[in-house]
Structure formats: structure tokens, C-alpha cells
Amino acid sequence: MAAELFFKSIEELGALLEAKQLSATELMRTVIARRQAVDGRVKAFNSSDDADALAQAAASDARRAAGQARGPLEGIPVGLKDVIAVAGQPLTASSKMLANFVSPYDATVTVNLKKAGAIVWGRLNCDEFAMGSSTENSAFGPTANPWDLARVPGGSSGGSAAALAAGEVCATLGSDTGGSIRQPAALCGVVGLKPTYGLVSRYGLAAFASSLDQIGPLTRTVADAALMLGAIAGHDPHDSTSFKAEIPDYRAELKKRQGPWRLGIPKEYFGAGLDPAVGAAVEQAIAFYRAQGCTIKEVSLPHTQFCLDTYYIIATAEASSNLARYDGIRYGHRAKGAKDGVDLYAQSRAEGFGPEVKRRIILGTYVLSSGYYDAYYLRAQKVRTLIRQDFLKAYHEVDALLTPTSPMPAFRLGEKSDPLALYLCDIYTIGVNLAGLPALSLPCGFTPAGLPIGLQLIGQPFREADLLAMAHTYEQAHDWHTKHPSL
Amino acid sequence: MNYEAVIGLEVHVQIRTNSKVFSRVGAGYGHPENTLTDPVVLALPGALPVMNKAALDAIIKAGLLLGCEIAPVCKWDRKNYFYPDSPKNYQISQYDQPMCLGGAVEIELPGAARNVMGEHKKIPLMRIHLEEDVGKLNHFAADSLVDYNRAGTPLMEIVSEPAMHSAEEAFAYLTSLRATMIFGGISDCDMEKGQLRCDANISIRPVGQTTLGTKVELKNLNSISFVRDGIAHEIKRQIAVLSAGGTLVQETRDYDGQTGISQSLRSKEMAHDYRYFPDPDLMPVKVDEAWKANLRAECPELPFDKQRRFLDKYAVPYTITSVLVWDRALADFFEEAVRLGGKPQAVGNWIANDLLRELGAAKLPLAKSKVMPAHVAGLVTLIEAGTLLPNAAKEVFAEMFATGDQPAAVVERKGLRAAPVDVGELEQWCRDAIAANAKSLADFKAGKDSAINGFKGSVMKAAKGKADPKRVDETLRKLLAGM
Amino acid sequence: MPAAPDLNLDHVAKLARLALTPAEKAQFASQLGDVLHHIEQLAKVDVTGIEPTAHAFPVVNVWADDVAQPGLSVEAALRNAPAQREHMILVPKVVE
Ligand SMILES: [Mg+2]
Ligand SMILES: [Zn+2]
């Protein structure tokens, strides 16, 4: 049976739209209907402006009719994590602090998506200010995993992964500071790509940790990820950390890059705490690549055990400063009845932020405070150098690294109430952010209970084309991506 | 006991740019409230800073003018503190790697008399760094209103060593620093517009002691005179406290220039802990030799260097140079008039006295003057040639100032050309004058040189005012010598 | 797990402008104690002679030319303001 329209890939939909067998308006209506049918259970959306989306769809149809289709995303509904600015639309970061905030400007990725013809629709749930690994830290309530509604979709881009897996949108953008695209992609059985730091502009992304944050796509297929990346990547003069890199035609490159590749298996990523079903699925993926003629080599990233601590120091320190702007003065939640200016800050922030955000602000403030900077932040920045060197050294021997994305499949909502236990979900993903590398998660099987498992490929800086080609090779030989949750 | 004051100044200078230091919305003074904002200035979610090249040029130029060492690499840090005028609740600034290190501001202290050059000193600088200005709070009885137009304006913080010892030195420091910034085209330094703001750190210690005393920070010194008065007042206050057996507390005090009273500001609720760390949103700045060389080529001569050159090259009196050199346009005007052939001393006099007086009376800036360097050069040359006599020259200047006509034209039109006087005729007038003033002759012979003036009036009368005083003087002396 | 001995939660919360309830304080003290305890192992890493990484891919001199561009209208700038008057943001009286 052919997949439902709302489960089709961008490529498939693009072909239908181009052949005029489908209009953008019909597609948009189908997707809106799907959302209405299932989002009561999935709760992936914080908000959506259906009228605006239909107007964008009509404009897309008009462009196509006039022979002025913009690009490969023409007419494709793309949902955005609710930390990415869209002019005239709410931007809440899933926080009470920004519950009523409407962005007066577009993020650069938003501009780029529109330029590529996409219909920008939907504000997708996430952990508050992207802080979390389960999308339970949201002022709008948790999102459910479409494969098992009692479980989390992962996080922090859980809404982006769940909406996609549930067929409520055709592709999404998430943001990844320590695994926030890849881990939910793994837990929801979709493809998630975290680009090299600097490849995609951060302008318009509500910052969590500036030196780690990257926006990236979540898609049904690797080819779709290539299309989305092509639309959003590129130098942006509004982001000083944006890199002037060559942007190839990622979709076209998929066919040109055939391997065989030298793949490294970091031994530190297969230790205690790895779920056996996840481990087994990843072993099978390794076997696949070996069978394809790839060289498989065990490598060591000796500072892996320090990634978590390094990450939590750097990320929270930057966050404590980045989130200082949320004070209820110029915008955002303002407490009533504060007794003076200082109290207004403290009360507004106490009321506006949820517990995980507060915890991280406290931790970040502490590690930067007088007398502790050298012991924590400066030391973490140095260990970060060592972690980065580990990866770059491994790349002398291999083209990419292959690891599980998450040590465990989707866990139950409320199961991990201890912050530290939740932080451990990210152990395979945070090193990538510290080193600024590109990495991709793609489905590589299911647990016996039917939960998706993700395979992570970690690439070399700015070589997303290779990374996508490696993933594409795997995807072509497997049918995990054709399976969908029944809702 | 005798006390010595130790003073360090922290000066904030707004750099004049078209756009803000970390975003491209316009920068400026006097615009309607909150019309110079963008997502970056308001610190909206997702906004990111991008450096302004012109602000970097300006601070490097300031550093070169003040003889600072320009850091080959500098970076940006966040200074974290909450205040409603600070949109991000952190200020992007430079902490441990400022753009400029060292350097000095040359100052001149008042001389023994107005026409005597005072002592020159170099006040060493600690550093200059670049940062962003905050918004403006307008206070009312029950609340405050914030205008963010000023937020994000490029701001240089110029920190001196604690190396000044009197209010006069601080005054001279600010005067010189301000002129340097204006000369460099870096800032207009209008203190009323907040383009230059000064905080002073003041302590006293017994003469001979090398350690520093308890430091008091004086804030809100919003004119250069208030800085002088406030510091003088604070030094007196500190001496009075210590002399009375009291102790000084480290505090911040607010000086009211109108009343001349300072008072302690309520200490902040908590000690500052700015939690500086490198701003991850910005990349470092690397300054190479070529960049510096380009800016060095744009650096103008500073007032004191100009003054030394004018004294040396043109032999203009000190009092005249000290009028000319503090205004770049005026100094250029002077040099242009000299280049066009005017005798430097005379040109200097006409500019420093007549031109400035007339401009002042007409409330005109130099740029609006109808008298140009060529006019002054022409006027001086006519006088020198004896074609125009001093009294008539005043009239010619007034006419040039009003009309912009060239001096030769004015002289012709008004018939003011000095009559060429026959040598024999002049000698006869002089003899007559001497003969008619026996008393003056006796005085002169007795050695009273000024007695010669007694003859001049008669000569001028006979010449109907058209004799060149210099020639009259020469002729009289020649005749008297023979008597 | 005990609270980190060095973490003065009241002081840090004040710096961060966060009013914490007694319950939050107790919970955070314990949770952050765990995290800080975990973080202590970073002290074991030999970082002698290692340069800190501030940016994964550092470049220098990323700037724009000084050309003013239009910004937000007053209406757009104040659209999300919780309180305003006379085109300005209203805040409680500020004590210096
Ligand atoms: Mg300062
Ligand atoms: Zn400053």
C-alpha cells in the first residue's frame, strides 16, 4: 500500500507537486487535517497559524502555475521548533516567560526556507529554551512519542521529531546544543542532522548555549535532509560565527559519493549503560557497512568521559548569560506587585522560568562567579580543546565515526525525574557539539517493544555531503524509514 | 600634616559612527524615543551582534594618537549585570584583552602668567577598550521610562593610571583628551549630549607615602569644570575628614555641580560580580601592521605638537599659538594664510584677535566666515608693503568680514590706500615737529626714548594720517641722532 | 548526595535574579550538589599548556561596514512591552 500523503517524503511530494498531481493547498489541507486528528494525543504543536499556512500554500500554487517555483521545497509544509523566529508569529521557547511574545522578525533560516518555497507552519514543542532531553520541560506540557504515547519523544526538539513521525508536517527544523536534534530523531524513528557549527546561521534562534547551538533539519529520509540542509545552509552576515563555506548541491552529491569509507568505532561509546537492543542494532549497521567494503576500525576518544561535565559547565555558563535578557522589562512575563526593580527581576524570572531552566541558570551563574571561573569555565574550555583534538586525531585514520545516537530508546514520561540521570541520555551526542562537528542520526531498527533505534554518523567539519552519502547508502538498503507509527 | 591627592580618571567617549557598534541600525542623538532600535539593540530572542568596522578603526586611531600599544589580537567579553537600561543584562566589553594598552595624555598646567607656557606632563594611561553604551533612563516620582536609542552606541573607556595630583591636572587631562578625540574625528565629545563622561577615583595620602589611600569614586561629573570643582571639593573633604581624626570609607559619591555638594550614593545591594567570560557570539579582532599604518596615515597632528611646531617654525608668540592650536580648523586657517604669503606673526594676531572677536560677536563658526585665509594673507601683505596703514586696516577688516570682498578691492573702493609720501616732504614735517616740541626734544636727549612719541602726533597731523608710522619713526630717529 | 559545600545558593540566586522558594532551594541544593560532584572529576584532567577553545572554528575580523540600515518602528519595538508610556518602556523606580 502506498504511504499516506502525509507520510511521503519531500522528494515524493515534490514530484507530485511538480507533475501537478497535487497542489500545495491540497497538501497543506491534508497536513492540517492530520494535525487536527492526532495532535490531541501527540501534543507536538505549541501553536499553528492555519490560515497563514493556507495563504502561503495558495501563493506557492500561484508561483508554480506562473512557472516561478522557487526551489525543491516549493509548497512543502515545514514546521519549526518554537525557538526559531518567524515574523508575526509567536516565539515561546516553550516557556511561560515568552507565552505572549510575537517575533517582529524572521530568523535567517526562516528567510531561507521561504526563499526555497517552503510553507513555514507550526510552532513545535520542545524543552523550555531547548534545555532537556525529553520535551517534558515545556510550559505547554510534554509531547508524546508517536510510537508509544506513554513515552517521551526525546528532546529538546521533541515536538519537531514527533510531529514529523506522526505525519503532522513534512519536514521540520530543530536545534541541537548537545544532541537535541539527533536524540529525538533517534527516539522517533526519523532522520536528524546537526550541521557543522557555523554552517547554518543562528540568527533568530533563541540562544541556549551560543558556542554549541546549531539549527538543523529533521526529515523522513536522508535525501530530504540533503534538500533541507541545502536550503538553510550558507554564510549569514547577521551571525558572526557563521562560516563562509562552500555549499554543494547535497542532494546531487548523494549519488556521486559512493565510498567505500573508513569508519571508526569509538570504543568509549559502547560501554556500560548501552541498551542491548540498541547495541545490537548498531552492530548490525556496522556489519552492513563492512559488507559494503568499508573499513571498520576501532578508535579511541580518550576524553569522552569528560564530555558531560565539560558540556554542562560551558552550556550552563553561556545559558546563564544568554537568558539574562528574559527579565520582563522590554518583553516577556512581568510579575505583578514587585516591590522594586531588583525584586521585579527576581519575581518575573521565578514565575517565568521552569525548574530545569532555573537549575541551569544557577549552575551557569555559579561556575562563572568570582573565584570559580578558572576552576570551572576556563578549565572546561581547555578540556574542550582536548575533546576536539580526540576527534580530529581520529579523522587521520577514518572518514567518519559510527555510534549509537542514544544509549537507550524512548523512555516513559516521568521516568527520569533526576536531572543527572537525564543528562546521561546525551553522552553520545554532546562530544559532537563540543567539537563543532556535523553528525546525523538515522533509523537503524526497532527494539523488541517496537521503539525506534537511531544510528549516529559523526563526520568531518563541513563535510556534510559525505555524511549524507554514507547515511543514504545505509538507508537505500533498509526499509526502517518506510515504517510509521499507527495513531 | 601635608597631604597629596592621587587621582585616576575613567572617561567614556562615544564614538561617532553611522550605525551601532554591534548592529546596523542608526546611531545618533536627539531622535524620538525608541526609534533607533532593532532586534539586536532590544536583545530580542535570537538576535546576534556583528562588529562595526568603523568603531574598530576609531579606537585604534585613538590608541595611535595617544601612543598606546595596539593589541595584535583582542577579544570580546560579556560583563554580566542586571539593569533596565542594559537590554541583554550583559554589556559586551573587553576585559583582559583590551584593544589599547599604555599610552599617555600630554597635559599643560597653568603657567606663571597668561603669556607664559606652563609645565607639560604626560599622564600615563592604563588601557582603552571598546564596549557598548546602554539606554537612557528617565526618572519620575513613581517610576522610570527607558529609551533604548543610545543602547549599542560604540563607547570607548579610557582609563588613566592614578597619576594626577590636583584638580587642575585632571582639568588639563580632560581638555587635552577631548581635543585629541575631536582632532582625530573620533567623537564630538559634547558632554551635554553625554558623548564624553567622566568618573574620578580620588584618594589622598601623607606626602612621602607611596601606598594609596582609601579611594572614593566620584560620579556624574557632567562638565569639564564640574570635574575640576568636584575633585577639588573632594580632596578638601578628604583632608578635612582625616585632619579631624576621622577615617575615609571606600564609596561612590555623586557631585552636584550646581550646588557644589557631593553625597554618598546608597551602596548597591550587593557587591558586583560581573562574571566576565568571552562572548561566544563574536570572533576576535586581529590588527596587523597594514591596518595600523593606514590609520596612522589618517592621524592628525595633536595640539601640543602643533604648538611646538608653530613656536619653532613661525615664531608666533605663545599666547597666539595657544589660541590657534586647540582648534584644528583655526590652525589650518592660520597655516594656509601663511602659505599664501602673510607674515606669520601678523597673521596670527589678526586671526587670534580680530577674526575670533568678530566671529564671536556675530555668533558664527569659523566654517561660516566670509574672511578666508587669502583675505588675511592679503591684508597683512598690504600693511607690510605700507600700502595700508593700521587704522585703515581695521576698517578694511570689518568690511571684508561683512562682505567677503578681497582686501585690495576694499582698499580701492573706500580710498584707503596710504598716500605715497615724498622723502623730502616727510623730513620737513619731522624737522617742523621737532622744532615745535622743545620739551620732548630735551626729554629725548636726556634718554627718555618714549619722548619720541611727542613728535609723531604733529607729523601725522601734517601728513593727514597717511604717513607710514614705521617710516615716521625711522626718519625722526635719524634726524634726532644728528642733533 | 550532599550539597556542594561551595555553592552558596542564596548568593548565586541573587546574582542570577531568581527568587527561589524554600522548596526549590532544598531541591536545587541537592540536585546541583550531585551535578557538581560529578563535575569535580574534571579536576583530574591535565590541561597544562592547553589553549582554551572559545570557538570551534575561529576566524578573525568578522565585521560589517558602518552603513546604517532601518531598524524597528516604535510600534514594533514596543509591541511586546509589558508596560509602556510615551513610547518608552515603563519600569519601577530604579534605585542606583
Ligand atoms: Mg569601567
Ligand atoms: Zn565602561
PDB file of C-alpha atoms and ligand atoms in Angstrom, chain B residues 10 12 79 91 93 129 131 157 159 199 217 219 274 276, ligand 1:
ATOM      1  CA  GLU B  10      37.795  56.803  33.819  1.00  0.00           C
ATOM      2  CA  HIS B  12      33.804  57.139  28.446  1.00  0.00           C
ATOM      3  CA  LYS B  79      30.089  41.837  31.621  1.00  0.00           C
ATOM      4  CA  GLN B  91      27.405  44.539  28.320  1.00  0.00           C
ATOM      5  CA  SER B  93      33.041  44.865  26.559  1.00  0.00           C
ATOM      6  CA  HIS B 129      38.738  49.341  25.432  1.00  0.00           C
ATOM      7  CA  GLU B 131      32.217  48.500  24.575  1.00  0.00           C
ATOM      8  CA  GLU B 157      36.524  53.520  28.002  1.00  0.00           C
ATOM      9  CA  VAL B 159      41.339  54.560  31.918  1.00  0.00           C
ATOM     10  CA  ASP B 199      34.262  59.291  36.679  1.00  0.00           C
ATOM     11  CA  GLU B 217      34.721  57.272  43.236  1.00  0.00           C
ATOM     12  CA  LYS B 219      30.367  60.067  39.537  1.00  0.00           C
ATOM     13  CA  TYR B 274      30.331  40.683  36.735  1.00  0.00           C
ATOM     14  CA  TYR B 276      33.124  38.141  32.751  1.00  0.00           C
TER      15      TYR B 276
HETATM   16 MG    MG D   1      34.502  50.606  33.991  1.00  0.00          MG
END
